[in-house]
Amino acid sequence: MNAGGHVFSVDLLERNGAKGHGLITCMAAGNDVILIGTSKGWLIRHDFGVGDSYDVDLSGGRGGEQPVHSVFVDPGGSHCIANVLHSGGTETYYTHAKWARPRVLSRLKGLVVNAVAWNRQQITESSTREVILGTENGQMYEISVDEVDKKEKYIKFLFELTELPEAIMGLQMETASVGNAMRYYVMAVTPTRLYSFTGIGALDTVFASYSDRAVHFMELPGEIPNSELHFFIMQRRAKHFAWLSGAGIYHGELNFGAQHSSSGGDENFVENKGLLNYEKLGEAMKPRSLAVSEFHFLLLIGEKVKVVNRISQQIVEELKFDHAPDSVSKGIIGLCSDATAGLFYAYDDSSVFQVSTPDEGRDMWKVYLDTKEYAAALASCRSPLQRDQVYLIQADDAFSSKEYFRAASFYAKVNYILSFEEISLKFINISEQDALRTFLLRKLDNLTRDDKCQITMISTWITELYLDKINRLLLEDDPISLGNAPLGNSNAEYQSIIKEFRAFLSDSKDVLDEATTMKLLESYGRVEELVFFAALKEQYEIVIHHYIQQGETKKALEVLRRPNVHVDLQYKFAPDLIMLDAYETVESWMTTNNLNPRKLIPAMMRYTSEPHAKNETHEVIKYLEYSVHHLHNEDPGIHNLLLSLYAKQEDDSALLRFLQCKFGKGQVDGPEFFYDPKYALRLCLKEKRMRACVHIYSMMSMHEEAVALALQVDPELAMAEADKVEDDEDLRKKLWLMVAKHVIQLEKGIKRENIRKAIAFLKETDGLLKIEDILPFFPDFALIDDFKEAICSSLADYNKQIELLKQEMNDATRGADNIRSDITALAQRYAVVEREEECGVCKRKILSTGGAHQMRRGYMPIGPMTPFYVFPCGHSFHAQCLITHVTQCSSQSQAEQILELQKQISLLGGKVTKDAGTSTSGDSVTTTISANNLRSQLDEAVASECPFCGELMIRDISKPFILPEESELIASWQIKPQIFTQKILPMSMSI
C-alpha cells in the first residue's frame, strides 16, 4: 500500500507547547485552533488561522500541581470547556475565543468531566446551543452558554447509568430534521459498553423517555481504562465511528436516515458493524489513544503511533516523531483530531506534532480490490489503468468460475491491460459464442463515435454471431426446419434471440455496412431479417417486393404509405398490387394525397383487361370516379379511361350521367368537359351506345346528325334534341321537319292515322311548323278533307298576322307625322336675351358693341353686334369667349381641331371678300357653302352643350388647381423669411 510513499506525514508544530507552565496533560483541536492543558492549570490557545496565541490561567492563583484533566473545543474553534483537578476539588470552566478570562460553571463543581458532545449542526460562534457533558460517575448533563451573556443559560441533568455505574469516557451527538421537529442521536461509551439514545423533541425529553424503556447498548468483554469514542466527520456530518474498547476497535457506518428497528426497540443507526481484534495487529499492549480518518485508524500503542487501514485491518505504517533531544521524553501520550481542517495531532510532555495526509485514498482501490469489494475499488480508482486492473480481476474471477456472460461484461471494460484480440480468443478457444457476442456487444457500448472503423467491424461480427446462433437453434430443434421457426422447447429462446437481433439491427443500422450486412442475411437465408434491415435502411423497394411475393398486400401498402417513401414506388408496384387485392389497393390510393392518377393508368388498364364478375364492384371505376368528382382531376386521359369503362357496361345510365356532367363549370374560358369528344363518339359507336352518341353529337353542335341518330333510337329523343336549338330558327325548323318527315313516314301504312299523327305533331312544334310545311311529305292522293281543320287554322293565323302588319304600318305613319311637326316647330324656336345679360366667361354684357369682342377669325361681325351663343339652360357666352374657354378645358387633340377649324374659316372668309370684287360669282357661292359647313363643324365642337352644365364641367372637377409643371413657378413666388422680417415688415409698420 505504501509503495508510492507514506500515506501520513509528521511535522513538529510546537517544541515547547506548555510554555513553561508545566507539562502537557491534554489537548483538543478544531478549525485550525488547538488548546493545550498543562499540569499547572494553564490553558494554551494557538489559532493558526490568524497566527495568534495566548495563555489562559485556570489555576486561580494557586500554586503547585493543578493538572488540566480534560479540554474540549467545538468544531468551529470558538467555544472551549476545560476540567481542572484542583487540590480542593474539581472545577469545570468555559471560555470563548473572544474572552480574556474563563468562567467557572459552578453547578458542575466537584464533577470530573470526561467527554463532551457538541451539536455540530446547530452551534454558532456566539452560542453553544445544546452541549452534553459526560462525567466520571456515569451522569450526563446538558448545558448551553451564550458568549454575549458571559454565563451559562442553563445546566440540566439528563441521565445516569444506574444498571452498571461506570465512567462515561466518550460522547458524540448528531441531529436530523424530521418534518418540523428535530431528532437527536447520542452515543456514549464506558470502559465496557456503548450506549445509543435517540428520540424526537428536546434533549431532556428524549432522555426522560428512557425512564420507562430499556436503553440500547452494546457490551464487549474486557475492560480498558481509557475508552474513547470518535466520529469521522465530512461536511459537518458523521460518516462512521470507532470505539476503543477492551476487546478491540468496534467500528461501523452511520446512517441517520435509516429506520431499522433494533432488538431493544430503538432505531439503530449503525450499519456494517465490525470489530478489529488487537490480536490481528500483533501487539501485546492495548492502545492508549485513538484517532479516526476516512480510511484509517491512528492507534497509540505504548509510545508508538501506528496507522491501521480500516478496510484491510492491517498496519500500513508507523509514524516517526522527533522528540526533544535535551529532555527525557516518555513518548507520545495522546492523540486528537481537527475534523474541520482534516488534521491530526500527537503530543508528548512538551511537544506537539501535526499529522497530515495529503492523499489518504490514493491506494484504497488496491485495498478494496484485495478484499474483493469491487464497487468500492472502482469508486476509489484515480486513473483508467487502475480501473482496468479492477475490471480484469473481476473478469478473471468470473471466467474461472465459468460465469462467462458476466466475465464478458467485465472484459469489455478493459481497454489497456489486455488487448481486444486476446480477450476474443479466450471465448473462441472454449467455443463460447454466446459469451463472445455479449463481450462484443458490451465492447461496442464502450467505444466512442470516433472509432468508426472498429465499430463497423465489431457490429458486422456481432451480426454474424447472431445469425449463427439462430441457425444453431433451428438445427438443435429440427435439422430439417432450417429457415423456419422451431416448434420445440427452444421456441421461446428462438423468439427472444430474433427480437434481440432485430433490436441490434435497429440500433446499429447507421454503422453497419449496408451491402455486407445484406449479403450476410441473404447467405444465411434470413429473408424476414433482410426485409427488416432493408426497411431500416429505407430500401423500401426490397421490402415491398418481398411482401408482394408473399401476397401480403396490406403490409406492402402500409410501407408505401410511410411519409419518407418516394411516390414513384407507388406507380412502380401499382400493377402488381391491384392484381393481388384491388379493393385494398384502391382504398390506399384514395387515402394517399400526392398521387398522380395519370401515372396509375397502366395499372388500371391491366386490371380492366382481366374478366370480372357482373355483380363485382369495379375498383378502377371507383377510383376514377373519386379522382374526377372529389379530386377534380382534369386530365383527359383519366376522363377518357373512365368513359371507356362506362361504355363497356351493359347499363348506359352511368355513361349518360358522366356525359351530362359539366366538370369545367365555373372556370373562366375553360372547357365544360375534359374527355376527347371524337374519341368518345368513336367508342360509343363501337359499343353501340346510341343515346350517348346522340348526346355527343349535340354537344359537338352536330344537331342534324344527333336528330338523325335519335330518330333511329327514339322519336321523343329526337324531338328533345331538335328543341335544344334556340339561336338558329332556320336550323331548328329544319330539325323539326326531319322529325316530322320521320313521324309521317313511320305511319305510312295507315292513311287517316298518319294524318292525325301529323296534325298532333304540328301542335307539339309550338307553331314553328305549319301545315303547308309538312304537306309535301304526304302522298299526292291524300284527301283534302283530312287537312281541312289544319288548313283553316293556318289561314286564321295568316289573317292575324296581316292585321298585326296593318297596325304596325298605321303606327309608323303617325310617328312620321309627329317628326315633321317637331321639325317645323324647331324652325320657329327662339331665345330672349336681356339687355343686362352677361357673358359667362368675361362677365361683359352680351349685347355689347365695339371691336373688343368682335371675331378676329371664324365669325364675321353682323353690324356693330358681337357674335354670341345662347344655351337652353340660360347661360350666354360671347363666341370668342366660348371658343377660348372650351379650347383651354378640352383635350389637346380637341383643342387643335377647334383651332384648325377657326383657321380654315378665316381663310375662306377672306376669299369670299376677295371674290366679291370679281365677276366669278359661281366660285363665290361655292366658297360660301364651304365656309358654312366649317362653321357648322365649329358650332358642333364648341357649342354642342353648355360648358357650365355639361360633361366639360364634370371633367374639370378631377383636375388639380396647380399642375405639376406649375409647382416650381409657384415656389418662386414665396417670400423668404429673412426678406419678410428685414424689408416688408418694417415697411408695413411705418405705414
PDB file of C-alpha atoms in Angstrom, residues 598-692:
ATOM      1  CA  ARG A 598     -52.435   9.609 -64.751  1.00  0.00           C
ATOM      2  CA  LYS A 599     -49.356   7.589 -63.720  1.00  0.00           C
ATOM      3  CA  LEU A 600     -51.643   4.852 -62.391  1.00  0.00           C
ATOM      4  CA  ILE A 601     -53.320   4.347 -65.778  1.00  0.00           C
ATOM      5  CA  PRO A 602     -51.049   1.371 -66.751  1.00  0.00           C
ATOM      6  CA  ALA A 603     -52.021  -0.441 -63.544  1.00  0.00           C
ATOM      7  CA  MET A 604     -55.706   0.322 -64.068  1.00  0.00           C
ATOM      8  CA  MET A 605     -55.532  -0.819 -67.701  1.00  0.00           C
ATOM      9  CA  ARG A 606     -54.011  -4.105 -66.575  1.00  0.00           C
ATOM     10  CA  TYR A 607     -56.822  -4.599 -64.086  1.00  0.00           C
ATOM     11  CA  THR A 608     -59.550  -3.781 -66.619  1.00  0.00           C
ATOM     12  CA  SER A 609     -58.108  -6.265 -69.118  1.00  0.00           C
ATOM     13  CA  GLU A 610     -58.991  -9.121 -66.774  1.00  0.00           C
ATOM     14  CA  PRO A 611     -62.537 -10.568 -66.678  1.00  0.00           C
ATOM     15  CA  HIS A 612     -64.692  -9.662 -63.674  1.00  0.00           C
ATOM     16  CA  ALA A 613     -67.978 -10.920 -62.327  1.00  0.00           C
ATOM     17  CA  LYS A 614     -71.088  -8.965 -63.249  1.00  0.00           C
ATOM     18  CA  ASN A 615     -72.006  -8.094 -59.668  1.00  0.00           C
ATOM     19  CA  GLU A 616     -68.425  -7.273 -58.688  1.00  0.00           C
ATOM     20  CA  THR A 617     -67.608  -3.680 -57.793  1.00  0.00           C
ATOM     21  CA  HIS A 618     -65.295  -2.287 -60.418  1.00  0.00           C
ATOM     22  CA  GLU A 619     -62.492  -0.865 -58.262  1.00  0.00           C
ATOM     23  CA  VAL A 620     -60.876   1.099 -61.100  1.00  0.00           C
ATOM     24  CA  ILE A 621     -64.171   2.846 -61.879  1.00  0.00           C
ATOM     25  CA  LYS A 622     -64.473   3.647 -58.160  1.00  0.00           C
ATOM     26  CA  TYR A 623     -61.015   5.239 -58.079  1.00  0.00           C
ATOM     27  CA  LEU A 624     -61.577   7.116 -61.345  1.00  0.00           C
ATOM     28  CA  GLU A 625     -64.885   8.487 -60.049  1.00  0.00           C
ATOM     29  CA  TYR A 626     -63.089   9.558 -56.851  1.00  0.00           C
ATOM     30  CA  SER A 627     -60.397  11.308 -58.914  1.00  0.00           C
ATOM     31  CA  VAL A 628     -62.901  13.087 -61.134  1.00  0.00           C
ATOM     32  CA  HIS A 629     -65.545  14.086 -58.581  1.00  0.00           C
ATOM     33  CA  HIS A 630     -63.518  14.569 -55.375  1.00  0.00           C
ATOM     34  CA  LEU A 631     -60.024  15.391 -56.571  1.00  0.00           C
ATOM     35  CA  HIS A 632     -61.423  17.390 -59.533  1.00  0.00           C
ATOM     36  CA  ASN A 633     -58.852  15.830 -61.811  1.00  0.00           C
ATOM     37  CA  GLU A 634     -58.821  17.453 -65.275  1.00  0.00           C
ATOM     38  CA  ASP A 635     -56.514  15.027 -67.051  1.00  0.00           C
ATOM     39  CA  PRO A 636     -58.077  13.981 -70.396  1.00  0.00           C
ATOM     40  CA  GLY A 637     -56.551  10.519 -70.068  1.00  0.00           C
ATOM     41  CA  ILE A 638     -58.388   9.897 -66.784  1.00  0.00           C
ATOM     42  CA  HIS A 639     -61.692  11.127 -68.214  1.00  0.00           C
ATOM     43  CA  ASN A 640     -61.257   9.073 -71.395  1.00  0.00           C
ATOM     44  CA  LEU A 641     -60.468   5.921 -69.401  1.00  0.00           C
ATOM     45  CA  LEU A 642     -63.492   6.369 -67.166  1.00  0.00           C
ATOM     46  CA  LEU A 643     -65.696   6.996 -70.220  1.00  0.00           C
ATOM     47  CA  SER A 644     -64.376   3.841 -71.926  1.00  0.00           C
ATOM     48  CA  LEU A 645     -65.169   1.756 -68.830  1.00  0.00           C
ATOM     49  CA  TYR A 646     -68.674   3.216 -68.632  1.00  0.00           C
ATOM     50  CA  ALA A 647     -69.190   2.445 -72.311  1.00  0.00           C
ATOM     51  CA  LYS A 648     -68.388  -1.229 -71.749  1.00  0.00           C
ATOM     52  CA  GLN A 649     -71.054  -1.624 -69.078  1.00  0.00           C
ATOM     53  CA  GLU A 650     -74.394  -3.090 -70.024  1.00  0.00           C
ATOM     54  CA  ASP A 651     -76.303  -0.294 -68.321  1.00  0.00           C
ATOM     55  CA  ASP A 652     -75.592   3.027 -70.034  1.00  0.00           C
ATOM     56  CA  SER A 653     -77.085   5.192 -67.273  1.00  0.00           C
ATOM     57  CA  ALA A 654     -73.685   5.847 -65.675  1.00  0.00           C
ATOM     58  CA  LEU A 655     -72.268   6.728 -69.093  1.00  0.00           C
ATOM     59  CA  LEU A 656     -75.068   9.194 -69.779  1.00  0.00           C
ATOM     60  CA  ARG A 657     -74.679  10.807 -66.336  1.00  0.00           C
ATOM     61  CA  PHE A 658     -70.943  11.171 -66.946  1.00  0.00           C
ATOM     62  CA  LEU A 659     -71.521  12.775 -70.369  1.00  0.00           C
ATOM     63  CA  GLN A 660     -74.048  15.200 -68.906  1.00  0.00           C
ATOM     64  CA  CYS A 661     -71.670  16.374 -66.116  1.00  0.00           C
ATOM     65  CA  LYS A 662     -70.029  19.721 -66.732  1.00  0.00           C
ATOM     66  CA  PHE A 663     -66.712  19.248 -64.895  1.00  0.00           C
ATOM     67  CA  GLY A 664     -65.283  22.562 -66.073  1.00  0.00           C
ATOM     68  CA  LYS A 665     -68.263  24.595 -64.932  1.00  0.00           C
ATOM     69  CA  GLY A 666     -67.212  27.787 -63.166  1.00  0.00           C
ATOM     70  CA  GLN A 667     -63.828  28.074 -64.896  1.00  0.00           C
ATOM     71  CA  VAL A 668     -63.186  31.230 -66.866  1.00  0.00           C
ATOM     72  CA  ASP A 669     -62.713  30.435 -70.551  1.00  0.00           C
ATOM     73  CA  GLY A 670     -62.376  26.749 -69.659  1.00  0.00           C
ATOM     74  CA  PRO A 671     -63.969  23.692 -71.267  1.00  0.00           C
ATOM     75  CA  GLU A 672     -67.080  22.119 -69.822  1.00  0.00           C
ATOM     76  CA  PHE A 673     -65.628  18.611 -70.202  1.00  0.00           C
ATOM     77  CA  PHE A 674     -62.121  17.176 -70.342  1.00  0.00           C
ATOM     78  CA  TYR A 675     -62.531  13.993 -72.359  1.00  0.00           C
ATOM     79  CA  ASP A 676     -61.934  13.829 -76.105  1.00  0.00           C
ATOM     80  CA  PRO A 677     -65.385  14.024 -77.761  1.00  0.00           C
ATOM     81  CA  LYS A 678     -64.208  12.449 -81.008  1.00  0.00           C
ATOM     82  CA  TYR A 679     -62.737   9.513 -79.104  1.00  0.00           C
ATOM     83  CA  ALA A 680     -65.904   9.287 -77.057  1.00  0.00           C
ATOM     84  CA  LEU A 681     -68.044   9.259 -80.220  1.00  0.00           C
ATOM     85  CA  ARG A 682     -65.980   6.538 -81.849  1.00  0.00           C
ATOM     86  CA  LEU A 683     -66.070   4.475 -78.679  1.00  0.00           C
ATOM     87  CA  CYS A 684     -69.828   4.823 -78.209  1.00  0.00           C
ATOM     88  CA  LEU A 685     -70.486   3.974 -81.852  1.00  0.00           C
ATOM     89  CA  LYS A 686     -68.289   0.931 -81.470  1.00  0.00           C
ATOM     90  CA  GLU A 687     -70.059  -0.175 -78.308  1.00  0.00           C
ATOM     91  CA  LYS A 688     -73.471   0.772 -79.867  1.00  0.00           C
ATOM     92  CA  ARG A 689     -74.317   3.282 -77.118  1.00  0.00           C
ATOM     93  CA  MET A 690     -76.664   5.295 -79.389  1.00  0.00           C
ATOM     94  CA  ARG A 691     -78.142   7.568 -76.745  1.00  0.00           C
ATOM     95  CA  ALA A 692     -74.628   8.540 -75.728  1.00  0.00           C
TER      96      ALA A 692
END
